[in-house]
Amino acid sequence: MTSQRDDEFQDPLEDYDPPKYKDPLEEALAEKSVTEIQASPHTVIPADMSVQDAMRKLAGQDIACVMVEEDGRLAGVFSDRDVLDRVALEFDSVKHQPISSVMTTEPVCVYETDSAAAALSVMAVTGYRHVPVVSLDENILGIISPQRLTKFLHKYAQA
Amino acid sequence: MGLLSGIEKDAVSELALRKAITVEPSSSVRQVVKQMREGGLGCAIVVADDGKPIGIFNEAMLRHLLIESPAALDGEIQSVMATPFPWVRATDTVETVLEAMETKNSRFVVVLDDDGKPCGLTGQKGLMEYIADYFPGEVMVQRVGTKPIPESREGA
């Protein structure tokens, strides 16, 4: 038996007009999550690692950025830009200091559930080239680099 | 016009080009690093006497230099610069920047004018800013810091 109330029910989403995209690239950026962009492998180092050892990690793995962990949480990132800004001309005096003294603290990160466009917007707005990806409980999941995002764009630009 | 059409049709000159840092081949690496630091740019273009580019030096090369031969900081930039390097014409399409970054695995692309002289620098940042314009909602809600969600409610 159907009640009067059920008959009168109106779906609040019945008039929902889903977004329309002009091409596959726009759709992918808006609808795909950041997990669709390659975020691993990634390298995490402890905050007390020396600057010199951290740079050896970068050079040895030929990567431009490592994430720095302290007490199980993302404490910062150390990238080529930090090398340019805070290490290159002072290398002899800072090479034995902990990486926490020269890293970028409070990096802007994205959640695994954010859209690909969100990661891209972080790069565009903040100027950071590497965007860490964290889970909803803030565990480190990976990092999105310019090269990885470029591959994503290229893939859907050709779709 | 959609994003993809824009990428295929818009000219490189429509990207927000960065002012290129140009240096002479005989400049010391240390001096070039200072200029890059002051200019807030991760790449310098080495130009010949006629103003045409002959190589580039970027942050990744600096990282390798510091680990492998830090004494080279006092050497000439021409001995450590990369050549060839990715470049596009200002009149090329944005798509060529994307392709140059993908195929050369480079974050920086030198933009040349009709005379073959550098008129700017683009790459990852310019491209991301261009694409982000298509997603104003995402740009407006950008969070700052590692704690995007407040731990306690604001106000009463």
PDB file of N, CA, C and O in Angstrom, chain A residues 25-58:
ATOM      1  N   LEU A  25      39.400  15.766 -22.192  1.00  0.00           N
ATOM      2  CA  LEU A  25      40.424  16.249 -21.261  1.00  0.00           C
ATOM      3  C   LEU A  25      39.793  17.016 -20.107  1.00  0.00           C
ATOM      4  O   LEU A  25      40.135  16.799 -18.936  1.00  0.00           O
ATOM      5  N   GLU A  26      38.847  17.886 -20.446  1.00  0.00           N
ATOM      6  CA  GLU A  26      38.132  18.623 -19.398  1.00  0.00           C
ATOM      7  C   GLU A  26      37.412  17.664 -18.467  1.00  0.00           C
ATOM      8  O   GLU A  26      37.448  17.810 -17.241  1.00  0.00           O
ATOM      9  N   GLU A  27      36.776  16.664 -19.052  1.00  0.00           N
ATOM     10  CA  GLU A  27      36.023  15.692 -18.253  1.00  0.00           C
ATOM     11  C   GLU A  27      36.960  14.912 -17.331  1.00  0.00           C
ATOM     12  O   GLU A  27      36.659  14.704 -16.154  1.00  0.00           O
ATOM     13  N   ALA A  28      38.100  14.487 -17.876  1.00  0.00           N
ATOM     14  CA  ALA A  28      39.043  13.699 -17.067  1.00  0.00           C
ATOM     15  C   ALA A  28      39.559  14.522 -15.895  1.00  0.00           C
ATOM     16  O   ALA A  28      39.651  14.027 -14.767  1.00  0.00           O
ATOM     17  N   LEU A  29      39.895  15.778 -16.141  1.00  0.00           N
ATOM     18  CA  LEU A  29      40.439  16.613 -15.061  1.00  0.00           C
ATOM     19  C   LEU A  29      39.397  16.850 -13.967  1.00  0.00           C
ATOM     20  O   LEU A  29      39.727  16.883 -12.781  1.00  0.00           O
ATOM     21  N   ALA A  30      38.136  17.006 -14.380  1.00  0.00           N
ATOM     22  CA  ALA A  30      37.095  17.296 -13.400  1.00  0.00           C
ATOM     23  C   ALA A  30      36.588  16.049 -12.694  1.00  0.00           C
ATOM     24  O   ALA A  30      36.270  16.081 -11.504  1.00  0.00           O
ATOM     25  N   GLU A  31      36.525  14.934 -13.411  1.00  0.00           N
ATOM     26  CA  GLU A  31      35.859  13.749 -12.866  1.00  0.00           C
ATOM     27  C   GLU A  31      36.816  12.694 -12.303  1.00  0.00           C
ATOM     28  O   GLU A  31      36.453  11.938 -11.416  1.00  0.00           O
ATOM     29  N   LYS A  32      38.032  12.618 -12.833  1.00  0.00           N
ATOM     30  CA  LYS A  32      38.978  11.604 -12.327  1.00  0.00           C
ATOM     31  C   LYS A  32      39.603  12.117 -11.027  1.00  0.00           C
ATOM     32  O   LYS A  32      39.888  13.303 -10.885  1.00  0.00           O
ATOM     33  N   SER A  33      39.845  11.185 -10.137  1.00  0.00           N
ATOM     34  CA  SER A  33      40.481  11.591  -8.880  1.00  0.00           C
ATOM     35  C   SER A  33      41.996  11.647  -9.062  1.00  0.00           C
ATOM     36  O   SER A  33      42.533  11.134 -10.050  1.00  0.00           O
ATOM     37  N   VAL A  34      42.668  12.245  -8.104  1.00  0.00           N
ATOM     38  CA  VAL A  34      44.127  12.358  -8.206  1.00  0.00           C
ATOM     39  C   VAL A  34      44.798  10.984  -8.261  1.00  0.00           C
ATOM     40  O   VAL A  34      45.920  10.863  -8.752  1.00  0.00           O
ATOM     41  N   THR A  35      44.095   9.966  -7.771  1.00  0.00           N
ATOM     42  CA  THR A  35      44.689   8.623  -7.797  1.00  0.00           C
ATOM     43  C   THR A  35      44.844   8.100  -9.223  1.00  0.00           C
ATOM     44  O   THR A  35      45.547   7.127  -9.454  1.00  0.00           O
ATOM     45  N   GLU A  36      44.157   8.756 -10.164  1.00  0.00           N
ATOM     46  CA  GLU A  36      44.317   8.359 -11.571  1.00  0.00           C
ATOM     47  C   GLU A  36      45.625   8.892 -12.154  1.00  0.00           C
ATOM     48  O   GLU A  36      46.068   8.462 -13.208  1.00  0.00           O
ATOM     49  N   ILE A  37      46.202   9.862 -11.460  1.00  0.00           N
ATOM     50  CA  ILE A  37      47.524  10.358 -11.862  1.00  0.00           C
ATOM     51  C   ILE A  37      48.553   9.519 -11.109  1.00  0.00           C
ATOM     52  O   ILE A  37      48.387   9.275  -9.916  1.00  0.00           O
ATOM     53  N   GLN A  38      49.586   9.121 -11.805  1.00  0.00           N
ATOM     54  CA  GLN A  38      50.603   8.299 -11.144  1.00  0.00           C
ATOM     55  C   GLN A  38      51.209   9.081  -9.966  1.00  0.00           C
ATOM     56  O   GLN A  38      51.655  10.211 -10.129  1.00  0.00           O
ATOM     57  N   ALA A  39      51.203   8.466  -8.781  1.00  0.00           N
ATOM     58  CA  ALA A  39      51.752   9.149  -7.592  1.00  0.00           C
ATOM     59  C   ALA A  39      52.889   8.358  -6.950  1.00  0.00           C
ATOM     60  O   ALA A  39      53.488   8.807  -5.979  1.00  0.00           O
ATOM     61  N   SER A  40      53.166   7.185  -7.472  1.00  0.00           N
ATOM     62  CA  SER A  40      54.259   6.358  -6.955  1.00  0.00           C
ATOM     63  C   SER A  40      55.076   5.829  -8.132  1.00  0.00           C
ATOM     64  O   SER A  40      54.559   5.739  -9.243  1.00  0.00           O
ATOM     65  N   PRO A  41      56.321   5.449  -7.912  1.00  0.00           N
ATOM     66  CA  PRO A  41      56.997   5.407  -6.617  1.00  0.00           C
ATOM     67  C   PRO A  41      57.250   6.801  -6.046  1.00  0.00           C
ATOM     68  O   PRO A  41      57.291   7.779  -6.789  1.00  0.00           O
ATOM     69  N   HIS A  42      57.395   6.826  -4.741  1.00  0.00           N
ATOM     70  CA  HIS A  42      57.715   8.074  -4.070  1.00  0.00           C
ATOM     71  C   HIS A  42      58.713   7.780  -2.956  1.00  0.00           C
ATOM     72  O   HIS A  42      58.839   6.640  -2.508  1.00  0.00           O
ATOM     73  N   THR A  43      59.419   8.798  -2.546  1.00  0.00           N
ATOM     74  CA  THR A  43      60.452   8.598  -1.532  1.00  0.00           C
ATOM     75  C   THR A  43      60.153   9.459  -0.309  1.00  0.00           C
ATOM     76  O   THR A  43      59.863  10.648  -0.439  1.00  0.00           O
ATOM     77  N   VAL A  44      60.207   8.816   0.837  1.00  0.00           N
ATOM     78  CA  VAL A  44      59.980   9.507   2.107  1.00  0.00           C
ATOM     79  C   VAL A  44      61.246   9.366   2.944  1.00  0.00           C
ATOM     80  O   VAL A  44      61.800   8.273   3.059  1.00  0.00           O
ATOM     81  N   ILE A  45      61.709  10.471   3.497  1.00  0.00           N
ATOM     82  CA  ILE A  45      62.913  10.422   4.335  1.00  0.00           C
ATOM     83  C   ILE A  45      62.592  10.988   5.720  1.00  0.00           C
ATOM     84  O   ILE A  45      61.657  11.781   5.863  1.00  0.00           O
ATOM     85  N   PRO A  46      63.382  10.574   6.727  1.00  0.00           N
ATOM     86  CA  PRO A  46      63.148  11.124   8.074  1.00  0.00           C
ATOM     87  C   PRO A  46      63.664  12.555   8.180  1.00  0.00           C
ATOM     88  O   PRO A  46      64.594  12.942   7.459  1.00  0.00           O
ATOM     89  N   ALA A  47      63.072  13.323   9.082  1.00  0.00           N
ATOM     90  CA  ALA A  47      63.403  14.746   9.218  1.00  0.00           C
ATOM     91  C   ALA A  47      64.826  14.975   9.715  1.00  0.00           C
ATOM     92  O   ALA A  47      65.356  16.078   9.559  1.00  0.00           O
ATOM     93  N   ASP A  48      65.437  13.926  10.300  1.00  0.00           N
ATOM     94  CA  ASP A  48      66.795  14.131  10.811  1.00  0.00           C
ATOM     95  C   ASP A  48      67.878  13.669   9.821  1.00  0.00           C
ATOM     96  O   ASP A  48      69.059  13.706  10.138  1.00  0.00           O
ATOM     97  N   MET A  49      67.492  13.258   8.640  1.00  0.00           N
ATOM     98  CA  MET A  49      68.498  12.904   7.626  1.00  0.00           C
ATOM     99  C   MET A  49      69.289  14.163   7.248  1.00  0.00           C
ATOM    100  O   MET A  49      68.733  15.253   7.196  1.00  0.00           O
ATOM    101  N   SER A  50      70.592  13.989   6.991  1.00  0.00           N
ATOM    102  CA  SER A  50      71.406  15.161   6.667  1.00  0.00           C
ATOM    103  C   SER A  50      71.070  15.685   5.268  1.00  0.00           C
ATOM    104  O   SER A  50      70.576  14.943   4.409  1.00  0.00           O
ATOM    105  N   VAL A  51      71.361  16.951   5.071  1.00  0.00           N
ATOM    106  CA  VAL A  51      71.119  17.585   3.768  1.00  0.00           C
ATOM    107  C   VAL A  51      71.887  16.841   2.677  1.00  0.00           C
ATOM    108  O   VAL A  51      71.362  16.550   1.598  1.00  0.00           O
ATOM    109  N   GLN A  52      73.135  16.483   2.983  1.00  0.00           N
ATOM    110  CA  GLN A  52      73.957  15.804   1.983  1.00  0.00           C
ATOM    111  C   GLN A  52      73.358  14.447   1.603  1.00  0.00           C
ATOM    112  O   GLN A  52      73.295  14.095   0.417  1.00  0.00           O
ATOM    113  N   ASP A  53      72.915  13.689   2.600  1.00  0.00           N
ATOM    114  CA  ASP A  53      72.321  12.381   2.306  1.00  0.00           C
ATOM    115  C   ASP A  53      71.016  12.528   1.529  1.00  0.00           C
ATOM    116  O   ASP A  53      70.709  11.717   0.645  1.00  0.00           O
ATOM    117  N   ALA A  54      70.249  13.543   1.881  1.00  0.00           N
ATOM    118  CA  ALA A  54      68.996  13.776   1.151  1.00  0.00           C
ATOM    119  C   ALA A  54      69.277  14.126  -0.306  1.00  0.00           C
ATOM    120  O   ALA A  54      68.588  13.655  -1.220  1.00  0.00           O
ATOM    121  N   MET A  55      70.324  14.898  -0.523  1.00  0.00           N
ATOM    122  CA  MET A  55      70.672  15.253  -1.904  1.00  0.00           C
ATOM    123  C   MET A  55      71.179  14.036  -2.668  1.00  0.00           C
ATOM    124  O   MET A  55      70.945  13.900  -3.868  1.00  0.00           O
ATOM    125  N   ARG A  56      71.877  13.151  -1.958  1.00  0.00           N
ATOM    126  CA  ARG A  56      72.315  11.898  -2.610  1.00  0.00           C
ATOM    127  C   ARG A  56      71.102  11.064  -3.021  1.00  0.00           C
ATOM    128  O   ARG A  56      71.113  10.385  -4.038  1.00  0.00           O
ATOM    129  N   LYS A  57      70.077  11.082  -2.182  1.00  0.00           N
ATOM    130  CA  LYS A  57      68.828  10.373  -2.527  1.00  0.00           C
ATOM    131  C   LYS A  57      68.250  10.943  -3.818  1.00  0.00           C
ATOM    132  O   LYS A  57      67.865  10.204  -4.725  1.00  0.00           O
ATOM    133  N   LEU A  58      68.159  12.272  -3.860  1.00  0.00           N
ATOM    134  CA  LEU A  58      67.603  12.919  -5.058  1.00  0.00           C
ATOM    135  C   LEU A  58      68.423  12.557  -6.297  1.00  0.00           C
ATOM    136  O   LEU A  58      67.878  12.148  -7.322  1.00  0.00           O
TER     137      LEU A  58
END
